[in-house]
Short mmCIF file of C-alpha atoms and ligand atoms in Angstrom, two decimals:
data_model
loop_
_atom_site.label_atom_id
_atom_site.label_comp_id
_atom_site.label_asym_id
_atom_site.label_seq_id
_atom_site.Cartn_x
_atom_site.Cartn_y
_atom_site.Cartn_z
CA UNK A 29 9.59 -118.58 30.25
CA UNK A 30 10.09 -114.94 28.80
CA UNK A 31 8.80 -113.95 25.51
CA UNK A 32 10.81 -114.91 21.99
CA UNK A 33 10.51 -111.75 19.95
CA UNK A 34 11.45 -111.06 16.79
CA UNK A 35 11.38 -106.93 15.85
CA UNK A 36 12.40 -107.08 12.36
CA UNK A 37 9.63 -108.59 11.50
CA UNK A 38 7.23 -107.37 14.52
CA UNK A 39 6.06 -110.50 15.98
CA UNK A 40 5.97 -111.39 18.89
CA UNK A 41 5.09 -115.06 20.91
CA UNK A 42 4.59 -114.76 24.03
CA UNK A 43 4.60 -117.79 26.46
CA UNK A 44 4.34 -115.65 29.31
CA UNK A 45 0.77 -114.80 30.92
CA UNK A 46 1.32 -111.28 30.50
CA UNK A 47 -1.60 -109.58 32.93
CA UNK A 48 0.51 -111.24 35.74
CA UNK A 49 2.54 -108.99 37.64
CA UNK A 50 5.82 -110.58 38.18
CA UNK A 51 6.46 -110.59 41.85
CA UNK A 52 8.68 -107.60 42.95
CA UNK A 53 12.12 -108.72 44.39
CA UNK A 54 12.01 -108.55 48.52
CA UNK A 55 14.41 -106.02 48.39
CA UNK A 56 14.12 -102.57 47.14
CA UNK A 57 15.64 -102.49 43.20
CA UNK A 58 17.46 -98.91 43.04
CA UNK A 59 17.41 -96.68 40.02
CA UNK A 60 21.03 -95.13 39.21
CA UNK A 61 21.90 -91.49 40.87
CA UNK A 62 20.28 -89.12 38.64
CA UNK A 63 17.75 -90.83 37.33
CA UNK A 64 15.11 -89.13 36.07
CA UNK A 65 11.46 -89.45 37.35
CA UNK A 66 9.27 -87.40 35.09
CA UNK A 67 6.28 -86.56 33.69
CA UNK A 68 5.48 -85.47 29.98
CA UNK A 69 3.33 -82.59 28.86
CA UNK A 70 2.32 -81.02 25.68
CA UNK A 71 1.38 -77.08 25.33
CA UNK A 72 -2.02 -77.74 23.35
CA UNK A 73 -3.00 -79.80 26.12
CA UNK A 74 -2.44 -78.41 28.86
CA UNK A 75 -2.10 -74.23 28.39
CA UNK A 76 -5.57 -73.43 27.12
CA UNK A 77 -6.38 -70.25 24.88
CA UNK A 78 -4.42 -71.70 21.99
CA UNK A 79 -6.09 -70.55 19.27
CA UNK A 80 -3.78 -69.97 16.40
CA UNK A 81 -2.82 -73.33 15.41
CA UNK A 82 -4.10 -75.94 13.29
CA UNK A 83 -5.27 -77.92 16.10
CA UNK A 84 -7.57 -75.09 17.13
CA UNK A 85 -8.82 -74.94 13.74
CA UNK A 86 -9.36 -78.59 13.81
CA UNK A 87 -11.35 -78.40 16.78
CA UNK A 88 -13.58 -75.78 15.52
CA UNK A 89 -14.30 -77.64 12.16
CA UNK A 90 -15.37 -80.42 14.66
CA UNK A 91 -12.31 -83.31 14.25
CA UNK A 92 -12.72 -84.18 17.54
CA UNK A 93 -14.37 -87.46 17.77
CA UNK A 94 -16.22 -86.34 20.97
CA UNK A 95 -16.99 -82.57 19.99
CA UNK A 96 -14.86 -81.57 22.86
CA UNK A 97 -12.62 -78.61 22.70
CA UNK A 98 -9.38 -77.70 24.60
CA UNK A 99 -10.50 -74.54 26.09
CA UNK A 100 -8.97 -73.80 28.72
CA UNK A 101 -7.14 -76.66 29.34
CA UNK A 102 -5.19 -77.62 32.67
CA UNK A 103 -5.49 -73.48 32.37
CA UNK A 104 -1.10 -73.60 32.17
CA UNK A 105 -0.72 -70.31 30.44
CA UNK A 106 -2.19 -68.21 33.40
CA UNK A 107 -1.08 -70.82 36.12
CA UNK A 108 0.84 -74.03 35.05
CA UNK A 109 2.55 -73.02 38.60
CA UNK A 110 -0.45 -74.93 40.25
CA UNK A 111 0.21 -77.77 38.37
CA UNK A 112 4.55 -77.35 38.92
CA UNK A 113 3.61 -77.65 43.32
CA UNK A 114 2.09 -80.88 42.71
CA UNK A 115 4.73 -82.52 40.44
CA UNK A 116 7.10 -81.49 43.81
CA UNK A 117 4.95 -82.23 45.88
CA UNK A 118 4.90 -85.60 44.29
CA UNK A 119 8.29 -85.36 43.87
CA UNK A 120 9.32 -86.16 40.11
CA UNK A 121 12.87 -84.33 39.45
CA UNK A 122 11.77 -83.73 35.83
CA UNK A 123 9.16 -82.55 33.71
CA UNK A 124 8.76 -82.63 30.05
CA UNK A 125 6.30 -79.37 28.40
CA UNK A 126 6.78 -77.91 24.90
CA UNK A 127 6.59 -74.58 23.84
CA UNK A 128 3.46 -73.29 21.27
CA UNK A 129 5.13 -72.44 18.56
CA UNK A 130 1.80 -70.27 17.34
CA UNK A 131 2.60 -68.28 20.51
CA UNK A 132 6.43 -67.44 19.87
CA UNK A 133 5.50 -66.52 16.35
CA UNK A 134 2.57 -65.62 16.02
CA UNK A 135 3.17 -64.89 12.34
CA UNK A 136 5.42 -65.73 10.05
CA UNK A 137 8.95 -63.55 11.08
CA UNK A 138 7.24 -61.84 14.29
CA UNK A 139 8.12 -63.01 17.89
CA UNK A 140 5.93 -62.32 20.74
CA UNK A 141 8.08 -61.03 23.67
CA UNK A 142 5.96 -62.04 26.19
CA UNK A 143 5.27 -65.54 25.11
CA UNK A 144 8.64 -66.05 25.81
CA UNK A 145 8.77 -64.16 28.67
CA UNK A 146 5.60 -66.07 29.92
CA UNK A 147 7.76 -69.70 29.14
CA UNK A 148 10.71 -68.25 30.65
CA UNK A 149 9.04 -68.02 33.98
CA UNK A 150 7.63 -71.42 33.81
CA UNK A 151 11.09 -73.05 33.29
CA UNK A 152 12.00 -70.70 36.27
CA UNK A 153 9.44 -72.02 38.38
CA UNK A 154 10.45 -75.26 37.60
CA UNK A 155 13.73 -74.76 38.73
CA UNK A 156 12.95 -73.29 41.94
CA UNK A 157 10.76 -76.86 42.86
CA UNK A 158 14.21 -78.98 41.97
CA UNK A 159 12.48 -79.82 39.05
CA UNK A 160 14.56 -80.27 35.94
CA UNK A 161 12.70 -79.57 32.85
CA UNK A 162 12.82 -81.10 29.11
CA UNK A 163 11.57 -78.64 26.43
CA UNK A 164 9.53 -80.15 23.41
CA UNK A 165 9.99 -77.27 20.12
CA UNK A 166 7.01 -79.34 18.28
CA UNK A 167 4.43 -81.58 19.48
CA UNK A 168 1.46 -82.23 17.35
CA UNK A 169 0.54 -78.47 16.74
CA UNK A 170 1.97 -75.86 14.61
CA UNK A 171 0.96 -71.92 13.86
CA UNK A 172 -1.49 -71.68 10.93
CA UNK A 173 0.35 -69.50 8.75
CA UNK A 174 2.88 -72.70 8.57
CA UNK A 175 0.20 -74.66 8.31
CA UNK A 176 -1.62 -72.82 4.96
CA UNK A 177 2.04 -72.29 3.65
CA UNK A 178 1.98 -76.05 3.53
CA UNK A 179 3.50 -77.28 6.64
CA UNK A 180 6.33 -79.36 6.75
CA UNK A 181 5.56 -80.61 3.08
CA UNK A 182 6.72 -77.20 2.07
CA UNK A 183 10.17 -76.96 0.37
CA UNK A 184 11.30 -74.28 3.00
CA UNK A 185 9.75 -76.43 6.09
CA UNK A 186 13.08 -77.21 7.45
CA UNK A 187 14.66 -73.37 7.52
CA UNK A 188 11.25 -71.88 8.94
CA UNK A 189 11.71 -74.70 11.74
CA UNK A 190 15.33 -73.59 12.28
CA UNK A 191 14.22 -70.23 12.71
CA UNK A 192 11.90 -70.96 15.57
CA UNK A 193 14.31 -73.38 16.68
CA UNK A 194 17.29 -70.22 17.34
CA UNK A 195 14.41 -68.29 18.67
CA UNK A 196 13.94 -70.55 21.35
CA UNK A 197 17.04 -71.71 22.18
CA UNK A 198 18.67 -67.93 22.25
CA UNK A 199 15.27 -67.34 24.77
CA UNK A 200 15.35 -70.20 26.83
CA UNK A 201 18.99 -71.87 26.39
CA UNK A 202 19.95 -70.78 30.25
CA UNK A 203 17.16 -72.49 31.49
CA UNK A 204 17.43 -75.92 29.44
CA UNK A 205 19.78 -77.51 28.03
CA UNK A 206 17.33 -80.96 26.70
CA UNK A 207 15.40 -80.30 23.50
CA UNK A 208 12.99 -82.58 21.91
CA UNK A 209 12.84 -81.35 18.52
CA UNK A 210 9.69 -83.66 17.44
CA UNK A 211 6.73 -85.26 18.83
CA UNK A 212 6.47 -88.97 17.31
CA UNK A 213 6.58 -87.86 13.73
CA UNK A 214 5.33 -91.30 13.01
CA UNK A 215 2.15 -90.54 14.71
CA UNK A 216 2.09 -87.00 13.49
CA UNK A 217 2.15 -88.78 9.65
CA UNK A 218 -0.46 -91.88 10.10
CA UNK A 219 -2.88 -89.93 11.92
CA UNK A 220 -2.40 -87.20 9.57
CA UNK A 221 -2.60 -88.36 6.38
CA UNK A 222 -3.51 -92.30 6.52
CA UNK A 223 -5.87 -92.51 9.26
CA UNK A 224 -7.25 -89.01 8.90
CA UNK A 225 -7.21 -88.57 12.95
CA UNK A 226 -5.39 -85.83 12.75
CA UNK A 227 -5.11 -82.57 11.16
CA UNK A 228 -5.21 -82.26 7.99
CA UNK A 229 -7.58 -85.43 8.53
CA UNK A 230 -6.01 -87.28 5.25
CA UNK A 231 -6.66 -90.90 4.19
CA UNK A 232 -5.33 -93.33 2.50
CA UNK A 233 -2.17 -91.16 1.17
CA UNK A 234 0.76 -93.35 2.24
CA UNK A 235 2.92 -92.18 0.03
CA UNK A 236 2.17 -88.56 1.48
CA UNK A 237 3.16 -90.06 5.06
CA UNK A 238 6.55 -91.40 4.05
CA UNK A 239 7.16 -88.09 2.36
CA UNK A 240 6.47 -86.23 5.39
CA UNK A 241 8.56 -88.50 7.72
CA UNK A 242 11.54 -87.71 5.37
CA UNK A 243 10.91 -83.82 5.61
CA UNK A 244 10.35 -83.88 9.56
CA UNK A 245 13.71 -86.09 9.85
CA UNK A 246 15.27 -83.19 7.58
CA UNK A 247 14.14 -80.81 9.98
CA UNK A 248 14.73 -82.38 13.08
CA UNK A 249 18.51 -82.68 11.75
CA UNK A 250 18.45 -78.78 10.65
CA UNK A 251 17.18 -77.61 14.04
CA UNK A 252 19.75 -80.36 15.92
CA UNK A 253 22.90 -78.51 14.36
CA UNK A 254 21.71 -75.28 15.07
CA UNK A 255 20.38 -75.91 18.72
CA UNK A 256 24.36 -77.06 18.76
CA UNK A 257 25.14 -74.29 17.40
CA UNK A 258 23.73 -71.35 20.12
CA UNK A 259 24.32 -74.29 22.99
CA UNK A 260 27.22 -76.72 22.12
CA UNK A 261 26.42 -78.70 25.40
CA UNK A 262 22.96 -79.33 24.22
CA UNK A 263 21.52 -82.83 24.39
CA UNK A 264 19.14 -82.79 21.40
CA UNK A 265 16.92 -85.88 21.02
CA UNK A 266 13.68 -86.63 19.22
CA UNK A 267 10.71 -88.80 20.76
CA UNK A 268 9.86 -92.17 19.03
CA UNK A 269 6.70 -93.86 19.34
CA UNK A 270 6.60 -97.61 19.81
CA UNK A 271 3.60 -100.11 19.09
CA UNK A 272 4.09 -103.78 19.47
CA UNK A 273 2.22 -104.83 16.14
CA UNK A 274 1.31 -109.16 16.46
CA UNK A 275 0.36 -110.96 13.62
CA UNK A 276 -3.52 -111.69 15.02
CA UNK A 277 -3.18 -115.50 13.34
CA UNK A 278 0.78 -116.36 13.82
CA UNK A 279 0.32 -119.03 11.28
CA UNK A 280 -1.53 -116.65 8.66
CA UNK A 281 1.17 -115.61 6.14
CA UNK A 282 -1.14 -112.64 4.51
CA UNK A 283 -0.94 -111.26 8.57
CA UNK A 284 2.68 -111.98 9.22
CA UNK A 285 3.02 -109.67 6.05
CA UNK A 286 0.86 -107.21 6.50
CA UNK A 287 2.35 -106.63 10.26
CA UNK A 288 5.73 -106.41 8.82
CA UNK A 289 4.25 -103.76 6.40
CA UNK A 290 2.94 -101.48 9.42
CA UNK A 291 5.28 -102.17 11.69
CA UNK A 292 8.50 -101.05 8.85
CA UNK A 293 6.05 -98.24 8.50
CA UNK A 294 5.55 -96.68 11.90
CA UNK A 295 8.28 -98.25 13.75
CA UNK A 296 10.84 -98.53 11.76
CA UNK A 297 10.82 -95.49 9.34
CA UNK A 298 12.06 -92.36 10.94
CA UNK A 299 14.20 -94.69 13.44
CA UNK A 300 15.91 -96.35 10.42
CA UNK A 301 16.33 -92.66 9.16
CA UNK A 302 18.63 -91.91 12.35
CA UNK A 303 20.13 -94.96 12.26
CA UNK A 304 21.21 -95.59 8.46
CA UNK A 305 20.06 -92.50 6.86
CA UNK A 306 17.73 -94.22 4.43
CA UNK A 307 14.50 -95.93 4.69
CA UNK A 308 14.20 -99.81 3.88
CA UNK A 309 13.27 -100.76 -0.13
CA UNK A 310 10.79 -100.22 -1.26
CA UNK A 311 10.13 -96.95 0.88
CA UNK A 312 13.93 -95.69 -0.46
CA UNK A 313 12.27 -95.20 -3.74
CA UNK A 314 10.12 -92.38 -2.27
CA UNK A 315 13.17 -91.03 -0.01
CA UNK A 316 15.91 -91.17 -1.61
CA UNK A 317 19.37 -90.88 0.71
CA UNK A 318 18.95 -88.72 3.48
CA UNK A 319 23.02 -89.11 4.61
CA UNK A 320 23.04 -85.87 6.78
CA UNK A 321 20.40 -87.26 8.66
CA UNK A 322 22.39 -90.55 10.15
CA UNK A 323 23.37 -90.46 13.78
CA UNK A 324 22.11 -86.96 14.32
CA UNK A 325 20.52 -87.29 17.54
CA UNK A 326 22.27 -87.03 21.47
CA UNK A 327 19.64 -89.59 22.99
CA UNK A 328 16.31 -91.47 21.61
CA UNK A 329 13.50 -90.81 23.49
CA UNK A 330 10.57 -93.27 23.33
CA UNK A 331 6.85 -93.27 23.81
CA UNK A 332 5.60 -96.25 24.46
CA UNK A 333 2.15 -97.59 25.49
CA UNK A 334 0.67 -100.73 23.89
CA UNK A 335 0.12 -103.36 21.91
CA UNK A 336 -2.25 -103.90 18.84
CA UNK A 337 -2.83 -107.17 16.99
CA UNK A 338 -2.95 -106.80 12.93
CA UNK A 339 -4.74 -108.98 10.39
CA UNK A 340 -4.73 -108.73 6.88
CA UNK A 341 -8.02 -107.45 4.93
CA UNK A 342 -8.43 -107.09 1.53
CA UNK A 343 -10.98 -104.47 2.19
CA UNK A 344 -8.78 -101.78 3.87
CA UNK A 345 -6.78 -100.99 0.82
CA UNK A 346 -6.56 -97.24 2.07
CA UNK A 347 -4.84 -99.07 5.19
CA UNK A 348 -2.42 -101.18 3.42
CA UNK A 349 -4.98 -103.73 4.26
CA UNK A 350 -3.93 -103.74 8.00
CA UNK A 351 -6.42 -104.31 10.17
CA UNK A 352 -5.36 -103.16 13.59
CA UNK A 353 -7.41 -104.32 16.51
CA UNK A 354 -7.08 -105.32 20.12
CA UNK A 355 -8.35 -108.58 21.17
CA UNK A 356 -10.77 -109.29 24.00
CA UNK A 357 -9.21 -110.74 27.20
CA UNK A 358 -6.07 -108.40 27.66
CA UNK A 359 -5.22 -105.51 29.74
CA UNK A 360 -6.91 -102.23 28.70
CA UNK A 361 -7.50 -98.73 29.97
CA UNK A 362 -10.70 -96.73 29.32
CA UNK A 363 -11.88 -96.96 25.62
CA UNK A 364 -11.55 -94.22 22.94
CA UNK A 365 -14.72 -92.61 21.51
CA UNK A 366 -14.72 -95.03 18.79
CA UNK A 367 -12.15 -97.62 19.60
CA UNK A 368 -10.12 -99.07 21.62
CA UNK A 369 -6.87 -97.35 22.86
CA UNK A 370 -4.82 -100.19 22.75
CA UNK A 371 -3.73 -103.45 25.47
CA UNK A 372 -1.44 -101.87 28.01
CA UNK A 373 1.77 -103.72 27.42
CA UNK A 374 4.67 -102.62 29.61
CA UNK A 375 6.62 -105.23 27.98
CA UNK A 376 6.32 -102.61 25.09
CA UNK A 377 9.27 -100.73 27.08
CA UNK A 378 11.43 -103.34 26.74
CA UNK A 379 10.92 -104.33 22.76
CA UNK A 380 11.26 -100.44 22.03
CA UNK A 381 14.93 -100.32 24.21
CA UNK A 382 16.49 -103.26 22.72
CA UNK A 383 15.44 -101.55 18.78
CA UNK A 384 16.40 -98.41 19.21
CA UNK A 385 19.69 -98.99 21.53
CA UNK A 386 20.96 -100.23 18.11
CA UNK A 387 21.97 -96.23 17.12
CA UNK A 388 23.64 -96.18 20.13
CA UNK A 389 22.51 -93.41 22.10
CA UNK A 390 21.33 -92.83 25.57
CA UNK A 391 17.58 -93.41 25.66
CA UNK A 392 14.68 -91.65 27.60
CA UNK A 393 11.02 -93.33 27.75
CA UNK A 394 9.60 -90.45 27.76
CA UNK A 395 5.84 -90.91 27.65
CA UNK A 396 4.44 -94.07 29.16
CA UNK A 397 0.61 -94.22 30.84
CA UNK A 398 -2.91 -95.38 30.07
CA UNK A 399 -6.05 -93.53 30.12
CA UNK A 400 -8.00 -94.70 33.03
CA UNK A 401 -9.85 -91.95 35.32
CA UNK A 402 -10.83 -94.52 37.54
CA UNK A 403 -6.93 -96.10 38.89
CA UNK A 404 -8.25 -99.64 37.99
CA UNK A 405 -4.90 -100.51 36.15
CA UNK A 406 -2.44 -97.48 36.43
CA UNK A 407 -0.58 -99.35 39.01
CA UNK A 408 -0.55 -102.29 37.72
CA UNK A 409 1.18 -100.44 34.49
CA UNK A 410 3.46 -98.35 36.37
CA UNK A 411 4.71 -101.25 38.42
CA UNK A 412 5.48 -103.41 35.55
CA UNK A 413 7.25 -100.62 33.55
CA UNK A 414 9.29 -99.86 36.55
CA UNK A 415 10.14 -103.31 36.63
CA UNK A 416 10.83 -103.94 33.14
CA UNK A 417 13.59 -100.55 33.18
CA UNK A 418 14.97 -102.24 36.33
CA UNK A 419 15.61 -105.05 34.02
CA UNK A 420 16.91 -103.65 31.29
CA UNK A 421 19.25 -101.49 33.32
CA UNK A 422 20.80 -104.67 34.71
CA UNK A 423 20.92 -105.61 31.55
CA UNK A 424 22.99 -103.11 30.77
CA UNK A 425 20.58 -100.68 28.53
CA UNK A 426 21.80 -96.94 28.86
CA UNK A 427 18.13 -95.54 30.29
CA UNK A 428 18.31 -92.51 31.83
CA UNK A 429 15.17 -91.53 32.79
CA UNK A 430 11.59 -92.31 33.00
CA UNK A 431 8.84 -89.64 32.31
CA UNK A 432 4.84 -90.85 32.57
CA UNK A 433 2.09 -89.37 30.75
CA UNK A 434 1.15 -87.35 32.62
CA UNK A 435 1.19 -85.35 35.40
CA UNK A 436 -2.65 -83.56 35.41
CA UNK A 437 -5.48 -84.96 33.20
CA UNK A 438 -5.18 -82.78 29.63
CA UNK A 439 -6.68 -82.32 26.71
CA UNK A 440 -6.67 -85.76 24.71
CA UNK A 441 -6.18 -84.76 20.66
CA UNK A 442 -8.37 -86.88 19.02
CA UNK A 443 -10.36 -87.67 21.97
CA UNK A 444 -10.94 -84.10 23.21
CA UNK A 445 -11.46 -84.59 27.10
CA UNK A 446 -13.21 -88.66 27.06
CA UNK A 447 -9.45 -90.32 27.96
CA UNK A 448 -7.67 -88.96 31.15
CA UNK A 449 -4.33 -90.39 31.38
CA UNK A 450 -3.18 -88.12 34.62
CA UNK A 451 -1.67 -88.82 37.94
CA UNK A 452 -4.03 -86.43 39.13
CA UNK A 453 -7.64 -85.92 38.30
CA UNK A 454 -8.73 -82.62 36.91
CA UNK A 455 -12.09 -81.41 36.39
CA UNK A 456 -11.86 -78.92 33.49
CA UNK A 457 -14.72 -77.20 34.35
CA UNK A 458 -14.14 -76.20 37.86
CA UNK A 459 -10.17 -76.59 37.58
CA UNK A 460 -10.33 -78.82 41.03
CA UNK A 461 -7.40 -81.72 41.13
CA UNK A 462 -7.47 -84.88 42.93
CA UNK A 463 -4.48 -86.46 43.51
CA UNK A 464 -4.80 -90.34 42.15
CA UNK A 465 -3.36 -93.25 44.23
CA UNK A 466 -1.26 -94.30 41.36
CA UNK A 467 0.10 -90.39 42.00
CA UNK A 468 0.98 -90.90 45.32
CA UNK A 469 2.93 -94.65 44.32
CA UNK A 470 4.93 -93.10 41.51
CA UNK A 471 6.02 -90.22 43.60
CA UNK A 472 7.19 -92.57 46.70
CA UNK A 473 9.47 -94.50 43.95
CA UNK A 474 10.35 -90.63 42.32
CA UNK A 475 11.56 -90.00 45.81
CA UNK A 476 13.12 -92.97 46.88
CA UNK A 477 15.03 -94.08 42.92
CA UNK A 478 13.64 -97.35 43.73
CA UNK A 479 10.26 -99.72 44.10
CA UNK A 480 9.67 -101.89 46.97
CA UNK A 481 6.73 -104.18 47.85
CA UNK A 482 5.92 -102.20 50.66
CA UNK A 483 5.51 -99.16 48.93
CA UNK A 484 2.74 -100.84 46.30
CA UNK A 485 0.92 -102.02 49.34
CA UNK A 486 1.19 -98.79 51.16
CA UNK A 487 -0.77 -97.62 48.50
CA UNK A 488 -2.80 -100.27 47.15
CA UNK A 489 -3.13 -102.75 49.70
CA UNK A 490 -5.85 -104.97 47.79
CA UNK A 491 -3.63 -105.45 45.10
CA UNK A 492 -2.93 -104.30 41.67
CA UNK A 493 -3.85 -107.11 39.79
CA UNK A 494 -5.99 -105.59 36.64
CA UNK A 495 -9.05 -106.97 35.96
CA UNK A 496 -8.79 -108.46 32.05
CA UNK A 497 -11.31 -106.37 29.69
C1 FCB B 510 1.05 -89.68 22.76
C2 FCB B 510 1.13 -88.18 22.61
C3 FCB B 510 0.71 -87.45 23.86
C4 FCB B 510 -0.53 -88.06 24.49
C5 FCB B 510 -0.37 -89.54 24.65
C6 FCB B 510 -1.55 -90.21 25.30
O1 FCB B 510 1.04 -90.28 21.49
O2 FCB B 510 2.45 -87.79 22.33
O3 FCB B 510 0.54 -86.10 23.54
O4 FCB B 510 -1.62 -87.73 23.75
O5 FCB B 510 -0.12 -90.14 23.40
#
């Protein structure tokens, strides 16, 4: 029997055994023509010598858990070219990066040339392997001029966005025509300013996060009319990220509320922003209307990795009493300095496509992975996601493309260089890549827009079967 969800409310019962892979059809299950087989990126982790944002400032006042700093990264800004060879030699069609904002301008009203110039060749390069690419305009990291003016909390957020925004798009709008105009605001917010995570490393002020998820829908919308503007044939999307929140005791009232709470909080709240253009009472008190933001988006994009159980606890106030774990016994990559990073759940994928296909648009997953430097359960995830987009395809969803985080291992955010969630192995110090096994699957079913047993036992011949935690 399948699972009986319930979104609205976040639960979910599941009746399946869920670290079972469900047995892949004899014959092969083909993708669509023109599906896209991707990988996702992100500037601060990958370029290196960023050292103008706030993340960079962050990492020298030591918010990374493990001390780590980016450094020189997957080294992209001298030679991300290294990096492009192996995505075709893999043989992904697409590839997801964003562009540093702190680079473009530098400070406030000056544009660097050659930054442009340097991201220009890149999208080039990218071309020349067949590979289509995706441009991000802000994920996670901003210039620090932006940043001391106030960030997006700033009254003039949305018009200094724009600005980069046309800068971009006038730069690079022959060489792309997708634009993610956000990075999971929701994450940006939580980490930010309730979990403290994230820069500015904030607790506790919720009120704070909802405020900012209103301003970064405002200028999402702002930069989606005028990326329309320069480049009317634009497809302008934004990328979601999707946690399946359970209540840890399904007969516990205080957490079936409390995961209702979170889940309306993170899941829900820039999504229902698209959708209706206001947030769900109480939260409308703090936003207001936002009307011009409804329906402005060409496609949803969706990152989505895992699964967290949530019990209530009077103690946590600065949490809205949620209590977020994950329990023993389930599927897990490698663990996070201090925690957990969450049970890989491909059956995420299909709970995040059947809420968000409710505004309509095409969707994207555009970040899906787990960190796991040894390959003990990257197969097993990628298998099961593939499966679970064959599924919904059937089904009818409008998916048109799959992108996994990520191609090379990068610099982790929080968790500096301790999680490495790549297809290939890096060694930052030395700059050597490995290719992983689960590199070499998900580039067979990249090639041939489809999965087959053979190919997962081509590859893994023991079996992909994970190994509960
Ligand atoms: C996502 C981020 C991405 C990467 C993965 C593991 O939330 O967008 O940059 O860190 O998690």
């Amino acid at each position: 029997m399948d699972e009986v969800h319930d979104l609205e409310c976040g639960n979910v019962r599941s009746s399946r055994n869920l670290t079972e892979v469900a047995p892949l059809a004899t014959a092969p299950s083909r993708f669509p023509a023109g599906f896209l087989w991707g990988v996702s990126t992100a500037a601060h982790q990958v370029e290196g010598g960023n050292d103008n944002n706030q993340w960079a400032a962050w990492e020298q006042a030591g918010g990374i858990k493990s001390g780590d700093r980016s450094g020189q990264a997957c080294d992209w800004w001298n030679n991300a070219e290294r990096d492009f060879d192996l995505a075709r030699e893999m043989g992904v069609n697409a590839l997801r990066l964003s562009v540093e904002w702190s680079r473009i301008e530098p400070q406030e009203g000056q544009y660097d040339a050659q930054a442009l110039r340097r991201y220009r060749q890149m999208l080039e390069a990218l071309h020349q392997r067949g590979i289509r690419p995706m441009v991000c305009l802000h994920h996670f990291t901003h210039p620090l001029w932006f940043e001391q003016k106030g960030g997006f909390l700033r009254y003039d957020a949305a018009n200094r966005f724009e600005g980069f925004a046309r800068h971009v798009v006038s730069g690079l709008g022959d060489l792309c025509q997708s634009w993610v105009t956000f990075n999971e605001p929701n994450v940006y917010a939580t980490l930010g300013y309730v979990l403290g995570e994230f820069p500015p490393g904030k607790r506790g002020q919720i009120l704070t996060a909802v405020r900012l998820v209103n301003a970064l829908a405002r200028a999402h919308t702002q930069a989606y009319r005028a990326i329309h503007d320069l480049q009317p044939a634009a497809q302008v999307g934004w990328a979601h990220n999707f946690v399946v929140f359970q209540p840890a005791d399904p007969r516990s009232v205080l957490d079936g509320w409390v995961t209702r709470l979170v889940n309306e909080l993170f899941n829900e709240s820039f999504v229902r922003l698209i959708e209706q253009g206001k947030l769900a009472f109480p939260l409308s008190l703090v936003s207001g209307d936002l009307n011009d933001v409804k329906g402005v988006c060409d496609f949803v994009g969706l990152n989505v990795y895992s699964r967290f159980h949530v019990a209530f606890d009077a103690r946590l106030l600065s949490q809205m009493f949620a209590r977020v774990f994950v329990p023993p016994h389930v599927p897990q990559g490698d663990h996070g300095v201090e925690q957990p990073y969450g049970e890989a759940y491909p059956a995420a994928i299909r709970l995040a496509v059947e809420r968000v296909a409710r505004i309509g648009k095409p969707i994207y997953v555009l970040e899906n992975g787990v960190p796991d430097a040894q390959d003990r359960i990257r197969p097993w995830l990628i298998v099961n996601a593939v499966q679970e987009l064959d599924r919904l395809i059937q089904a009818g969803q409008d998916i048109r493309g799959y992108f996994h985080w990520t191609l090379t291992d990068n610099f982790e955010w929080s968790e500096g260089w301790k999680l490495r969630f790549g297809l290939v192995a890096l060694d930052p110090k030395t700059q050597q890549r490995t290719m992983r096994n689960s590199g070499r699957l998900y580039g067979a079913i990249a090639r041939s827009n489809c999965i087959s047993p053979e190919m997962v036992n081509q590859y893994f011949p023991a079996g992909i079967e994970p190994a509960p935690d």
